[in-house]
């Protein structure tokens, strides 16, 4: 197998870093976590970084980003800071409980780990390891298989901190929980961030994951989130990605669902240098519902790759994937949806759809909607389209006196609406709706702060077309 | 011809038919009426041999044979025809091919040689003519893309081709406008013979204006609560099904 | 329900009726592969130097390649040194008429339902029969010659039309295209060659029947079809093999070149021995088929009915180079028992206004695995191009697998790619409806499956459509038909 020399060098740097900093890396561990680290490190040593000869990476090359000169900051700790100083959310009336990570470490105002009045525990993963070892032992590393993915192995070997959320049985968390991942550094950084979300039976949670970067340095964020959703629970999960062009974001999310649970996850990518979202959903009980949605609007040289793997491990469940993208300039996008219906997973309903619009001849899309089916009494379908704006619709709109520009905008906006409308939090939906409009008009830039907060004075959006008349 | 005694049937523990009795003689037309959900379609399915019911007790004899021990195709070959309430679509299988297969299976069962292509076409043409059917229907796939009315007409057409001895028409009138209803009823009447029996299952009386029954049964809550002549249908129409409740218990 | 399962089991267990073996003397090369064997093959066929060079070059490339692993199939490693790379029925030198063909051989083809003599007289289908890699007889030569059509065995073409062969050989499937293509390029022994001259519409269907007979033999045939400007040809290919316990390797190449305004229609009914119900024996079918729609307005159409082989690895593809060229792929793939199929197509759009259509119908039964795998690529300059793909799977029973692996790559803004797929089973309602009309479950499944595949079967030439329909029923239903 051919490997490029740069890959070897970063891989080797990682390996020697692990050996050199062992004391530091293992310092905070409880036993099972240490054991996992060693095994995952072995696995990474064998696998290395993913490369384009691997089936799942044939359309996304990490070669260039891995060739950058990154620094690693293993030392550190959750620390107290005034979170509002670096981050402010400006969605009007958007009341969330906010937790933040800065360069991979948990930052807080009062305490590294807090218990809310309803019993929900939120805070630093490093701290949770000390305070709730039994919860960590039960769930940590149980859903993210490091043998399958070099980056998951790498994260499992190195990760120090991240966000920990525990929702007890029967608790419905009213306020959305907002997880903000900020990178603010004046050096090139390679960061491993690790989150663990545990939802008890009959619980309910809305989770908003915002990825943002501040300085225009080369950054590589290898983030991994494990989510356990116990019986009869409901999770609403949003990922908002508005990163600068020099950043690489790997977002591995492992969702494990038990019977009668209901998960909706929606990845909205507005900007990003190189983004890879790997969403793994395991439906491990009957009557589960998994809705996996995504929207990507990319331009310049940006590259976004959504991989979704849905494992129907049990009968009677439902999954639905809807991804839509608009690509401008020399941007590129990948969609790979893989539905696995295991033997005896009868009465599965699984649907998958990916639609793309290319605005230039330089933009490229690779779409791979896969079905792997071993049960006969199932309803599965998939569809994928790549095309341009509907010329007939364009003509129709223009024949009503609407300018070509506005007609184009209108159609693009209508194209995105299918995904945006699935956002169930009204304030958030309106805000994202605005951002999508701005993005389509080329007015949305990388804000200095979170994606939900633009420092630019809010310009009135001039969108004069009455949608209802079309 | 058909004799049902003490028939009790349930699905997943829920009792649908309760000790039902029914006797249909040669040459008779019986109408079975009753509100939705009283077991009319279940009765039709049981006679045709659908297998997702549990037969708790009772017996069904057809031409002296124990019907409950026969496979559905065997019953069909013995002359039972069910006109489905919701005929299923079979994509890619042309009506011609389908009916020819069905007819030849029937003939084989009775020790006859397969019908030649020309005889078959002649038979199809004859029946089409008899029922005033458009000829393109038989070139299309079985029920695929048919309108509700076309599907029902198609059921009658199949009945005409297969020439059954006992035809059960399950809500054949539902979803039909008056013109289609007339065509369907006309077809049924034309196919009526002294040796054949028909069971017409319907919700409304209006079909019985065109197909005159010898006997009318009212099915309610899984049993036949009233039996009478054709005037019973009119009485029902006038008084509504509420009126039955008194008779039911 | 249990009863239905039993019937399903019955109908999906069938015997392979082409499994006889013909007792004719064969001329075999020793087992194994090396440069000497290749030289021997080339020498036996009296090939020119450039042909030998092509073979040796291919062999050297093959040595450096690895067997592909991406397909959704599993098999024991193939022992490439345990295969005879050349096996030919011993025969008199080039039979001039049918009288000179070995009667045993003629008998074989009669059993297969391709009586060369009958064909010659009645059906107007010109047949080239290939047994164990060697072309036995091509019928209908006179008619073809009148139109200037060349339809002969590949070996004859090398001797008689070297300039045509040399020009086009490897021009669509390069000898390093893939592992099995490289192997074939090194050791292919025979196959068919077709050339349709400018402006000629071939008046008859051309047909080749492939038959593996000898044991431990690989069959490596090679077909090359060249449609010159404004020509048309419809070409049929059928395949069978005897029942044997061991697996036999079949690695063929088909190359098609369609020049300006030419149309080539290639239909296959593949019925190699699929192995027994325990998955023992059967043909490993690793085939590279590709057409180059080279000229403007050219058209290449693939239709395949795949019911045989233990393993099918096959992606008949179209490279749409000429502006306004058209590529089509219609496929029915049936797998039963322990069969595995990984089949589909590639549509590479390069010219402007090119169009492609993919209709794939997979039917899985028993413990089989059936995958559709396809690539649709719209390159930068393929402006205003269109693709539509529909890939449906039908599962009979709950022990089999049905998979869809489409790859779509779009690199320009004015093209449209649409892909749809569904998975279904035969519904109980459909079966009951048929039962109620007096049709038993076994026949009902046959009817419904044929209905499901009809869209593709309709694309086959008449002679083949009937055979294919029977084959579908037989593959799934035992002795019905």
Coordinates of C-alpha atoms in Angstrom, one line a residue, chain B residues 21-132:
Chain B
X21 CA -75.2 -19.2 9.3
X22 CA -75.8 -18.8 5.6
X23 CA -77.3 -21.1 3.0
X24 CA -77.1 -20.2 -0.7
X25 CA -78.9 -22.4 -3.2
X26 CA -78.2 -22.9 -6.9
X27 CA -79.4 -20.0 -9.1
X28 CA -80.0 -17.6 -6.2
X29 CA -78.8 -14.1 -5.8
X30 CA -78.2 -13.1 -2.2
X31 CA -77.4 -9.7 -1.0
X32 CA -75.6 -9.1 2.2
X33 CA -76.0 -5.6 3.6
X34 CA -74.8 -4.0 6.7
X35 CA -72.8 -1.0 8.0
X36 CA -69.0 -0.8 7.8
X37 CA -67.0 -3.0 10.0
X38 CA -69.6 -5.6 10.6
X39 CA -67.7 -8.5 9.0
X40 CA -69.0 -8.4 5.4
X41 CA -65.6 -8.3 3.7
X42 CA -64.3 -10.9 6.2
X43 CA -67.0 -13.3 5.2
X44 CA -66.0 -12.8 1.5
X45 CA -62.4 -13.4 2.3
X46 CA -63.1 -16.5 4.3
X47 CA -65.0 -18.0 1.4
X48 CA -62.2 -17.2 -1.0
X49 CA -59.6 -18.6 1.4
X50 CA -57.6 -15.6 2.7
X51 CA -55.5 -17.0 5.5
X52 CA -55.0 -14.3 8.1
X53 CA -58.1 -15.1 10.1
X54 CA -58.5 -17.6 12.8
X55 CA -61.5 -19.9 12.4
X56 CA -62.7 -20.5 15.9
X57 CA -65.6 -22.8 15.1
X58 CA -68.1 -23.7 12.4
X59 CA -68.0 -25.1 8.9
X60 CA -68.2 -24.0 5.3
X61 CA -69.3 -26.4 2.6
X62 CA -69.4 -25.7 -1.0
X63 CA -70.9 -28.2 -3.5
X64 CA -70.6 -30.7 -0.7
X65 CA -66.8 -30.1 -0.2
X66 CA -65.3 -28.8 3.0
X67 CA -64.1 -25.4 1.7
X68 CA -62.0 -24.6 4.7
X69 CA -59.6 -27.4 3.8
X70 CA -59.0 -26.1 0.3
X71 CA -56.3 -23.8 -1.0
X72 CA -57.5 -20.5 -2.5
X73 CA -56.5 -21.5 -6.0
X74 CA -58.4 -24.8 -5.6
X75 CA -61.5 -23.0 -4.6
X76 CA -61.1 -20.7 -7.6
X77 CA -60.8 -23.7 -9.9
X78 CA -63.9 -25.2 -8.4
X79 CA -65.8 -22.1 -9.5
X80 CA -65.6 -19.6 -6.6
X81 CA -64.9 -16.0 -7.8
X82 CA -64.3 -13.1 -5.5
X83 CA -64.7 -9.6 -6.9
X84 CA -62.3 -7.7 -4.7
X85 CA -63.3 -4.5 -2.9
X86 CA -59.7 -3.3 -3.5
X87 CA -58.2 -5.1 -6.5
X88 CA -54.4 -5.2 -6.2
X89 CA -52.1 -3.9 -8.9
X90 CA -49.6 -6.3 -10.4
X91 CA -47.1 -4.3 -12.4
X92 CA -45.8 -5.7 -15.7
X93 CA -48.3 -8.6 -15.9
X94 CA -50.7 -7.9 -18.7
X95 CA -54.4 -8.7 -18.3
X96 CA -54.2 -11.0 -21.3
X97 CA -51.4 -13.0 -19.9
X98 CA -52.9 -13.1 -16.4
X99 CA -56.3 -14.3 -17.5
X100 CA -55.0 -16.8 -19.9
X101 CA -52.8 -18.3 -17.2
X102 CA -55.8 -18.4 -14.8
X103 CA -58.1 -19.9 -17.4
X104 CA -55.6 -22.6 -18.4
X105 CA -54.9 -23.5 -14.8
X106 CA -58.6 -24.0 -14.3
X107 CA -58.9 -26.1 -17.5
X108 CA -55.9 -28.2 -16.4
X109 CA -57.6 -28.8 -13.1
X110 CA -60.6 -30.1 -14.9
X111 CA -58.5 -32.3 -17.2
X112 CA -58.9 -30.1 -20.2
X113 CA -56.3 -29.0 -22.7
X114 CA -55.1 -25.4 -22.6
X115 CA -57.1 -23.0 -24.7
X116 CA -55.5 -22.1 -27.9
X117 CA -54.4 -18.5 -28.4
X118 CA -57.1 -17.9 -31.0
X119 CA -59.9 -19.4 -28.9
X120 CA -58.7 -17.3 -26.0
X121 CA -58.7 -14.1 -28.0
X122 CA -62.2 -15.0 -29.3
X123 CA -63.4 -15.5 -25.8
X124 CA -62.0 -12.2 -24.6
X125 CA -63.6 -10.4 -27.5
X126 CA -66.9 -12.0 -26.8
X127 CA -66.9 -11.1 -23.2
X128 CA -65.7 -7.5 -23.9
X129 CA -68.6 -7.1 -26.3
X130 CA -71.0 -8.6 -23.9
X131 CA -69.9 -6.1 -21.2
X132 CA -69.4 -3.1 -23.5

